[in-house]
Structure formats: structure tokens, C-alpha cells
Tab-separated table of C-alpha atoms in Angstrom:
chain	number	residue	atom	x	y	z
R	1	MET	CA	-75.424	111.120	260.811
R	2	PHE	CA	-76.590	114.808	259.899
R	3	THR	CA	-72.996	116.116	260.278
R	4	GLN	CA	-71.637	113.149	257.986
R	5	ARG	CA	-74.254	113.830	255.489
R	6	SER	CA	-73.656	117.484	255.209
R	7	GLN	CA	-69.950	116.720	254.884
R	8	THR	CA	-70.923	114.580	251.952
R	9	LEU	CA	-72.854	117.095	250.458
R	10	ARG	CA	-70.338	119.839	250.550
R	11	ARG	CA	-67.732	117.634	249.096
R	12	SER	CA	-70.039	116.904	246.185
R	13	PHE	CA	-70.973	120.552	245.749
R	14	ALA	CA	-67.269	121.641	245.680
R	15	LYS	CA	-66.523	118.914	243.260
R	16	THR	CA	-69.457	119.910	240.903
R	17	PHE	CA	-68.270	123.347	241.441
R	18	ARG	CA	-64.601	122.665	240.421
R	19	ASP	CA	-65.552	120.546	237.470
R	20	ARG	CA	-67.826	123.374	236.014
R	21	ILE	CA	-65.171	126.045	236.505
R	22	LEU	CA	-62.346	124.002	234.948
R	23	GLY	CA	-64.550	123.028	232.014
R	24	SER	CA	-65.836	126.406	231.210
R	25	ASP	CA	-64.244	128.005	227.983
R	26	LEU	CA	-65.944	131.334	228.787
R	27	VAL	CA	-64.028	131.620	232.516
R	28	ASP	CA	-60.924	130.633	230.657
R	29	LEU	CA	-61.228	133.724	228.241
R	30	LEU	CA	-62.236	135.981	231.178
R	31	THR	CA	-59.373	135.072	233.096
R	32	GLY	CA	-56.799	136.416	230.606
R	33	PRO	CA	-53.543	134.996	229.483
R	34	HIS	CA	-52.904	133.239	232.635
R	35	GLY	CA	-56.010	130.968	232.188
R	36	VAL	CA	-58.391	129.705	234.856
R	37	ASP	CA	-55.589	127.480	236.504
R	38	ARG	CA	-53.766	130.144	237.910
R	39	TYR	CA	-56.935	131.211	239.853
R	40	THR	CA	-58.598	127.860	240.897
R	41	GLU	CA	-55.260	126.761	242.275
R	42	LEU	CA	-55.422	129.721	244.792
R	43	VAL	CA	-58.572	127.743	246.208
R	44	ASP	CA	-56.852	124.318	246.058
R	45	PRO	CA	-53.545	123.530	244.306
R	46	THR	CA	-54.980	120.392	242.725
R	47	TRP	CA	-57.539	122.242	241.040
R	48	THR	CA	-55.891	122.701	237.637
R	49	ARG	CA	-57.265	121.561	234.249
R	50	GLY	CA	-53.849	121.654	232.577
R	51	GLU	CA	-51.318	120.337	234.890
R	52	ALA	CA	-51.490	116.864	236.632
R	53	ARG	CA	-51.011	117.128	240.167
R	54	ALA	CA	-51.713	115.282	243.331
R	55	LYS	CA	-52.509	115.945	246.992
R	56	VAL	CA	-50.828	113.876	249.737
R	57	ILE	CA	-53.724	112.710	252.062
R	58	GLY	CA	-51.864	110.084	253.970
R	59	VAL	CA	-48.382	109.654	255.654
R	60	ARG	CA	-46.997	106.634	257.339
R	61	ARG	CA	-43.823	106.083	258.551
R	62	SER	CA	-43.820	102.458	259.623
R	63	THR	CA	-40.113	101.471	258.983
R	64	PRO	CA	-37.066	103.326	260.095
R	65	ARG	CA	-35.832	103.830	256.525
R	66	SER	CA	-39.212	104.599	254.463
R	67	VAL	CA	-42.412	106.545	254.115
R	68	THR	CA	-45.502	105.447	252.516
R	69	LEU	CA	-47.545	108.423	250.802
R	70	THR	CA	-51.201	108.118	249.573
R	71	LEU	CA	-51.876	110.540	246.778
R	72	ALA	CA	-55.211	111.764	245.526
R	73	PRO	CA	-54.515	112.880	241.998
R	74	ASN	CA	-56.468	115.635	240.117
R	75	GLN	CA	-58.797	115.070	237.181
R	76	SER	CA	-55.995	116.296	234.951
R	77	PHE	CA	-54.115	113.093	235.851
R	78	THR	CA	-56.871	110.500	236.043
R	79	SER	CA	-58.585	111.538	232.815
R	80	THR	CA	-55.395	110.917	230.569
R	81	HIS	CA	-53.522	108.357	232.584
R	82	THR	CA	-54.019	104.695	233.519
R	83	VAL	CA	-51.381	103.227	235.735
R	84	LYS	CA	-50.829	99.475	235.404
R	85	ALA	CA	-49.386	97.281	238.330
R	86	GLY	CA	-45.677	97.643	237.954
R	87	GLN	CA	-45.282	100.891	236.124
R	88	TYR	CA	-44.076	103.864	237.527
R	89	VAL	CA	-45.199	107.552	237.699
R	90	ASN	CA	-42.921	110.551	237.473
R	91	VAL	CA	-43.283	112.685	240.605
R	92	SER	CA	-41.913	116.432	240.782
R	93	LEU	CA	-41.577	118.647	243.722
R	94	GLU	CA	-39.872	121.786	244.653
R	95	ILE	CA	-36.798	121.780	247.074
R	96	ASP	CA	-35.164	124.902	247.907
R	97	GLY	CA	-36.599	126.702	245.033
R	98	ARG	CA	-35.517	124.182	242.375
R	99	LEU	CA	-37.809	121.532	240.659
R	100	HIS	CA	-36.772	117.765	240.938
R	101	THR	CA	-38.481	114.951	239.439
R	102	ARG	CA	-38.328	111.245	240.138
R	103	CYS	CA	-39.961	108.242	239.170
R	104	TYR	CA	-41.729	105.981	241.871
R	105	SER	CA	-43.886	102.609	241.198
R	106	PRO	CA	-47.194	102.810	242.961
R	107	ALA	CA	-47.954	99.817	245.320
R	108	ASN	CA	-51.569	99.807	245.144
R	109	ALA	CA	-53.636	97.482	242.837
R	110	GLU	CA	-54.662	98.442	239.457
R	111	GLY	CA	-57.956	100.631	239.433
R	112	SER	CA	-57.396	102.529	242.755
R	113	SER	CA	-58.569	106.138	242.922
R	114	THR	CA	-55.694	106.820	245.020
R	115	LEU	CA	-51.749	106.278	244.475
R	116	GLU	CA	-49.677	104.536	247.242
R	117	LEU	CA	-45.932	105.291	246.805
R	118	THR	CA	-43.428	103.684	249.516
R	119	VAL	CA	-40.153	105.772	249.274
R	120	GLY	CA	-37.078	104.254	250.768
R	121	ARG	CA	-34.476	106.929	251.987
R	122	HIS	CA	-30.813	106.317	251.146
R	123	ASP	CA	-27.327	108.294	251.618
R	124	GLY	CA	-27.387	111.178	249.350
R	125	GLY	CA	-30.879	110.667	248.267
R	126	LEU	CA	-32.071	114.401	247.811
R	127	VAL	CA	-35.811	113.662	247.127
R	128	SER	CA	-36.103	110.525	249.038
R	129	ASN	CA	-34.710	112.039	252.228
R	130	HIS	CA	-36.932	115.163	251.876
R	131	LEU	CA	-39.973	113.192	251.465
R	132	TYR	CA	-39.006	110.973	254.437
R	133	GLU	CA	-38.407	113.969	256.697
R	134	GLN	CA	-40.893	116.511	255.217
R	135	ALA	CA	-43.901	115.015	253.602
R	136	ARG	CA	-47.021	115.881	255.401
R	137	ARG	CA	-50.995	115.635	254.519
R	138	GLY	CA	-52.037	118.448	252.263
R	139	MET	CA	-48.498	118.644	250.360
R	140	VAL	CA	-48.997	118.815	246.735
R	141	VAL	CA	-46.657	117.282	244.128
R	142	GLY	CA	-46.676	117.250	240.458
R	143	LEU	CA	-47.409	114.233	238.129
R	144	THR	CA	-45.393	114.335	235.019
R	145	GLY	CA	-46.281	110.977	233.269
R	146	VAL	CA	-46.589	107.214	233.532
R	147	GLY	CA	-44.315	104.719	231.850
R	148	GLY	CA	-42.473	101.350	232.265
R	149	ASP	CA	-43.125	97.873	230.683
R	150	PHE	CA	-42.461	96.077	233.921
R	151	VAL	CA	-46.013	94.723	233.992
R	152	LEU	CA	-48.138	91.381	234.286
R	153	PRO	CA	-48.755	89.854	230.865
R	154	ALA	CA	-52.100	89.693	229.342
R	155	ASP	CA	-52.347	85.933	229.569
R	156	ARG	CA	-51.667	85.361	233.568
R	157	PRO	CA	-48.964	82.713	234.199
R	158	ARG	CA	-49.975	79.719	236.276
R	159	ARG	CA	-47.212	79.812	238.870
R	160	ILE	CA	-45.604	83.222	239.380
R	161	LEU	CA	-42.647	84.008	241.865
R	162	PHE	CA	-42.321	87.468	242.952
R	163	ILE	CA	-38.844	88.778	244.242
R	164	ALA	CA	-38.055	92.170	245.849
R	165	GLY	CA	-35.296	93.745	247.706
R	166	GLY	CA	-35.962	97.021	250.121
R	167	SER	CA	-38.334	99.362	248.618
R	168	GLY	CA	-38.383	97.761	245.150
R	169	ILE	CA	-41.160	95.674	246.770
R	170	THR	CA	-43.548	98.420	245.572
R	171	PRO	CA	-44.087	97.327	241.729
R	172	VAL	CA	-44.264	93.561	242.589
R	173	LEU	CA	-46.665	94.362	245.563
R	174	ALA	CA	-48.857	96.255	243.129
R	175	MET	CA	-49.027	93.079	240.812
R	176	LEU	CA	-49.642	90.882	243.656
R	177	ARG	CA	-52.315	93.055	245.107
R	178	THR	CA	-53.871	93.074	241.636
R	179	LEU	CA	-53.988	89.589	241.333
R	180	VAL	CA	-55.396	89.134	244.609
R	181	ALA	CA	-58.120	91.546	243.922
R	182	GLN	CA	-58.916	90.027	240.665
R	183	GLY	CA	-59.445	86.590	242.478
R	184	HIS	CA	-56.597	84.936	240.909
R	185	ASP	CA	-56.518	81.151	240.155
R	186	THR	CA	-52.718	81.155	240.065
R	187	GLU	CA	-49.956	79.823	242.425
R	188	LEU	CA	-48.093	82.708	244.139
R	189	ALA	CA	-45.103	83.045	246.205
R	190	PHE	CA	-43.243	86.193	247.165
R	191	VAL	CA	-39.668	86.582	248.408
R	192	HIS	CA	-38.777	89.932	250.172
R	193	TYR	CA	-35.069	90.985	251.099
R	194	ALA	CA	-34.654	93.794	253.470
R	195	ARG	CA	-31.888	94.786	255.714
R	196	SER	CA	-33.591	93.662	258.993
R	197	GLN	CA	-37.164	92.824	259.975
R	198	ALA	CA	-37.869	96.226	261.301
R	199	GLU	CA	-37.101	97.453	257.535
R	200	ALA	CA	-39.437	95.127	255.779
R	201	CYS	CA	-42.104	96.999	254.146
R	202	TYR	CA	-45.618	95.671	254.409
R	203	ARG	CA	-44.432	92.589	256.402
R	204	ASP	CA	-47.688	92.327	258.184
R	205	GLU	CA	-49.997	92.555	255.061
R	206	LEU	CA	-48.092	89.920	253.166
R	207	SER	CA	-48.011	87.450	256.289
R	208	ALA	CA	-51.984	87.836	256.295
R	209	MET	CA	-52.250	87.699	252.364
R	210	PRO	CA	-54.412	84.496	251.427
R	211	GLY	CA	-52.986	82.077	249.024
R	212	VAL	CA	-49.434	83.460	248.824
R	213	ARG	CA	-46.375	81.772	250.241
R	214	VAL	CA	-44.215	84.562	251.557
R	215	LEU	CA	-40.563	84.289	252.701
R	216	HIS	CA	-38.307	87.012	254.061
R	217	GLY	CA	-34.573	87.224	254.040
R	218	TYR	CA	-32.694	89.763	256.242
R	219	THR	CA	-29.462	90.409	254.803
R	220	ARG	CA	-28.001	92.476	257.780
R	221	SER	CA	-29.081	90.195	260.723
R	222	GLY	CA	-28.595	86.823	259.072
R	223	SER	CA	-32.257	85.714	260.221
R	224	GLY	CA	-35.582	85.216	258.592
R	225	ASP	CA	-37.099	82.487	256.371
R	226	LEU	CA	-34.157	82.546	254.050
R	227	VAL	CA	-30.480	83.197	255.113
R	228	GLY	CA	-27.854	84.640	252.727
R	229	ARG	CA	-28.216	85.971	249.291
R	230	PHE	CA	-30.593	84.839	246.541
R	231	GLY	CA	-29.565	81.573	244.863
R	232	ALA	CA	-30.592	78.198	244.016
R	233	GLU	CA	-31.481	77.307	247.466
R	234	HIS	CA	-33.691	80.324	247.968
R	235	LEU	CA	-35.440	79.545	244.586
R	236	ASN	CA	-36.267	75.881	245.462
R	237	ALA	CA	-37.600	77.008	248.818
R	238	ALA	CA	-39.825	79.800	247.456
R	239	MET	CA	-41.148	78.011	244.151
R	240	PRO	CA	-38.885	75.600	242.180
R	241	SER	CA	-39.485	75.892	238.284
R	242	PRO	CA	-41.923	78.807	238.113
R	243	ASP	CA	-43.688	79.850	234.942
R	244	ALA	CA	-42.878	83.511	235.603
R	245	VAL	CA	-40.429	85.412	237.897
R	246	PHE	CA	-40.791	89.098	238.510
R	247	VAL	CA	-37.850	90.949	240.437
R	248	CYS	CA	-37.238	94.302	241.284
R	249	GLY	CA	-34.511	95.799	243.633
R	250	PRO	CA	-30.865	96.350	243.647
R	251	THR	CA	-28.622	95.419	240.640
R	252	ALA	CA	-26.900	92.642	242.578
R	253	LEU	CA	-30.314	90.968	243.391
R	254	VAL	CA	-31.599	91.399	239.761
R	255	ASP	CA	-28.367	89.701	238.396
R	256	ALA	CA	-28.599	86.985	240.997
R	257	VAL	CA	-31.962	86.139	239.765
R	258	ARG	CA	-31.239	86.259	236.377
R	259	GLU	CA	-28.370	83.716	236.877
R	260	HIS	CA	-31.038	81.212	237.820
R	261	CYS	CA	-34.212	82.584	235.796
R	262	GLU	CA	-32.906	83.725	232.648
R	263	ASN	CA	-36.383	84.843	231.543
R	264	ALA	CA	-37.213	86.658	234.534
R	265	TYR	CA	-38.965	90.038	233.966
R	266	THR	CA	-36.514	92.381	235.755
R	267	GLU	CA	-36.353	96.127	237.196
R	268	SER	CA	-33.740	97.787	239.131
R	269	PHE	CA	-34.363	100.920	241.051
R	270	LEU	CA	-30.922	101.980	241.348
R	271	PRO	CA	-29.009	103.778	238.477
R	272	PRO	CA	-26.412	101.775	236.890
R	273	THR	CA	-22.767	103.056	237.044
R	274	PHE	CA	-21.402	104.344	234.009
R	275	THR	CA	-17.679	104.776	233.721
R	276	PRO	CA	-16.443	107.756	231.806
R	277	ALA	CA	-14.618	106.960	228.795
R	278	GLU	CA	-10.853	106.476	229.156
R	279	ASN	CA	-10.265	108.607	225.995
R	280	PRO	CA	-13.210	111.439	225.680
R	281	SER	CA	-13.687	112.907	222.247
R	282	GLY	CA	-12.493	116.065	223.056
R	283	GLY	CA	-15.306	117.630	221.145
R	284	ARG	CA	-17.110	120.807	222.100
R	285	ILE	CA	-20.277	120.804	223.532
R	286	THR	CA	-22.438	123.689	222.943
R	287	PHE	CA	-25.716	124.702	225.140
R	288	ALA	CA	-26.978	126.665	222.607
R	289	ASP	CA	-30.018	128.282	224.739
R	290	SER	CA	-27.503	129.090	227.626
R	291	ASP	CA	-24.639	130.399	225.487
R	292	ILE	CA	-22.325	128.072	227.285
R	293	ASP	CA	-19.860	125.478	225.712
R	294	VAL	CA	-17.461	123.040	227.472
R	295	VAL	CA	-14.725	120.425	226.212
R	296	ASP	CA	-16.238	116.901	226.323
R	297	ASP	CA	-14.665	115.034	229.527
R	298	GLY	CA	-16.427	111.482	228.718
R	299	ARG	CA	-19.272	111.787	231.132
R	300	SER	CA	-22.971	111.879	230.175
R	301	LEU	CA	-24.289	115.153	228.694
R	302	LEU	CA	-26.537	115.634	231.861
R	303	GLU	CA	-23.526	115.324	234.324
R	304	GLN	CA	-21.566	117.814	231.936
R	305	ALA	CA	-24.322	120.144	231.920
R	306	GLU	CA	-24.525	120.279	235.598
R	307	SER	CA	-21.025	120.715	235.773
R	308	ALA	CA	-21.330	123.659	233.614
R	309	GLY	CA	-23.899	125.355	236.122
R	310	LEU	CA	-26.911	124.283	234.161
R	311	THR	CA	-30.022	122.641	235.932
R	312	PRO	CA	-31.776	120.577	233.405
R	313	GLU	CA	-34.746	118.714	234.628
R	314	ASN	CA	-34.161	115.097	235.188
R	315	GLY	CA	-35.529	112.254	237.169
R	316	CYS	CA	-34.216	108.457	236.977
R	317	ARG	CA	-30.959	109.242	235.544
R	318	MET	CA	-30.853	105.621	234.011
R	319	GLY	CA	-32.936	106.114	230.679
R	320	ILE	CA	-36.082	105.047	232.104
R	321	CYS	CA	-38.368	108.345	232.837
R	322	HIS	CA	-37.275	110.423	229.632
R	323	THR	CA	-37.849	113.494	231.874
R	324	CYS	CA	-34.157	114.726	230.808
R	325	THR	CA	-35.082	114.588	227.089
R	326	ARG	CA	-33.686	117.287	225.028
R	327	ARG	CA	-33.130	118.229	221.371
R	328	LYS	CA	-29.876	117.587	219.770
R	329	VAL	CA	-29.607	120.205	217.303
R	330	SER	CA	-26.566	118.612	215.630
R	331	GLY	CA	-23.570	116.347	216.222
R	332	THR	CA	-23.278	112.586	217.285
R	333	VAL	CA	-23.874	110.907	220.385
R	334	ARG	CA	-23.666	107.401	221.820
R	335	SER	CA	-26.117	105.746	224.299
R	336	LEU	CA	-24.668	104.565	227.433
R	337	THR	CA	-27.433	101.597	227.846
R	338	THR	CA	-27.606	100.360	223.950
R	339	GLY	CA	-24.571	101.582	222.608
R	340	ALA	CA	-26.525	102.798	219.684
R	341	VAL	CA	-25.108	106.087	217.989
R	342	SER	CA	-27.425	109.007	217.097
R	343	THR	CA	-26.013	111.151	214.125
R	344	GLY	CA	-29.071	113.147	212.784
R	345	PRO	CA	-29.997	116.617	213.477
R	346	ASP	CA	-32.832	117.780	215.482
R	347	GLU	CA	-33.187	114.470	217.084
R	348	ASN	CA	-34.730	114.022	220.923
R	349	ILE	CA	-32.158	112.433	223.038
R	350	GLN	CA	-32.005	111.373	226.830
R	351	ILE	CA	-29.086	113.285	227.988
R	352	CYS	CA	-28.652	111.275	231.426
R	353	VAL	CA	-27.543	108.142	229.206
R	354	SER	CA	-25.950	109.984	226.121
R	355	VAL	CA	-22.127	110.936	225.698
R	356	PRO	CA	-20.920	113.054	222.889
R	357	VAL	CA	-18.805	111.640	219.996
R	358	GLY	CA	-17.138	114.829	218.777
R	359	ASP	CA	-18.860	118.242	218.687
R	360	VAL	CA	-22.297	118.365	219.738
R	361	ASP	CA	-24.836	121.198	219.808
R	362	LEU	CA	-27.669	120.821	222.428
R	363	ALA	CA	-30.928	122.862	222.850
R	364	LEU	CA	-30.370	123.627	226.620
């Protein structure tokens, strides 16, 4: 009892000490041009006033292809961001001396003091594979923003069907956990597709969740509650004529759900495939800040910048997270997602989903 009380008092003292340091203008002045953050982070990397960070306080590898991380965000994040169930956070970490940013949807219910991220590893996934293999307690990552409109409506539908594929379970599970925590009075059903039972994230928790009809489909083993791919039969088995459908997963799953539920709320966690233009503009792309220019080959500005040896920060590579946003000094570009054409000078554009239309001058 004494030991537990002592630990509680030490943690309380440390928090008070940290908050007073981070909030002191005098200390910030005395620490010179680097500011107080450069000194307090020597004590704890998350003790920063100007940078949102989080410490990994839990690591669980419960399936052969995923890792679940519990993050404790610092005050710089919690005081400025509220994460709604279904939204994503931009997570940045350094790998081999380079900073990489990816967006992940937390699986925890709204209002939690921690963030729970389940990251599925996949072939060629630099960040996902690194986290699966290297994530450990005490590891610190950056949090560079929150976004996404894949969220529950303010007026809760009476009958809701959630559908997820693989690690796409996280945003819909966050919604489900939120509804359960809020004491929902709605009818809920959940369909989760995974390659096998062993790879089904959160299977035990879902089976024990009160008031939720849960069905599993295992696409590689041909077993489970549902056999085969999503279609009318699976829809009827889970919840015929739902008032609302939320689906997150591979593009093929999202497209299949849309065929039967036109008004479904959807999110795909895989970047779409953009085919380079058959007849690229042939214009000249000038990366003004790097004194580099190339001839347009039809690919996105991000891909062409990387081919030129540049390393612009990026995240989702599909026009969601805005990490790759850069200033277009002049020229015309076309959006690969909407088809919209941008012609004005000094516009901010997402270079992962923008292609040149003639000459382009980019601040990069």
C-alpha cells in the first residue's frame, strides 16, 4: 500500500513539475533560441510544449500479421485535438534516419486518454513492417494531426451494420466501442473479414460484446460464419435493410458493399492505383527550393519528386492526410481524385494526387 501510494505521489509530482516547466515563459526565455522543449525532452521525449508526441505504453502482437500499440499522447496533443471514433491520426517516426508519416485510425472509444492503434503488416509496407518488428514500450512517435469525416452521425440511426476487412476493423470498432460505452439503444451488427481465424483481430472481444450480432468470414480458409465474398447473402445474414452501413477495408470490399448499399459510409485503407497518363504533358517541373527540374512523365508530383532524389514528407499517398501538401508557385495541375484543375499561383496542393498540366513550379 505504501509503495503504491509513493508511486502515485511521485507521478503526481512529476506531472506538476512538467506542467510548470512547460508553461513557464521565464524558463522559455532563459533556455535561449532552442526553447524549453529541447531541454525537457532530455528528461522525457514527450515533455514538449510545441510538439505533439506520444509514448508507446503497450505492445501486443495477438495475430501473425498485426501489432496493437497503446499510445499515451502528451499534453501538446490532448490540449489541441479531439479524436472522434472513425477518424485517423497522423503518426510519424524515424526509420534509418528518415522521417516517415502514416495515418492510422485508433480503435479506442471516444474520450479515452490513450490511443489504441492496430497496424497490419503487408508486403512492401515500410512503416507497418517496422512497427510490427520493432515497436516496444517506451518508444516515442510524433502525432502530426487528426482528420477524416468517416464518423458517426450526430443523430444515431436505429439499425447499424458495421463491415470491416483485415486491419480496417479499427475505425468501425472505435464506433462500436463508443456506442456500447454510451449505452446505445440501437440494433448493431458487425461483419469482419480476415484471411483466417488466426488473423482476425479482436475476435474474442467481439464475441463477448453485449447486444451486437457478430459474423466472421475467413477468405483464405473458406470457413467462418460467412463463406465467400460480401454479397446479398451476407447482407441478409447480418442485417437486412439496415438504416446505416459503415465499411472500411480493401477497395474490393468497399466496392462490393456499395453495390448493395448505395448510401454506405465508406473508407478504404489502401491507396488507389493511379495509371500514368498515356500522353504526359511533357512540361517542365521545377522544384524551386532544391534547384532541380525534370520533364513531366505523367505520374504524380510526389512520385516524380522522389524519382528526382527528393524526399518530401508524405503519409497516406491517397489524398486524405494532407501531409504532402506543398505550395504550387505557378503552373497548372490536375487532381487525380476529383479531376479538378488548379491554375492559380501560390496555391497549396496535395502532391500525392496531383499531376502537372504543362510547366509547374513547386516550392520543394
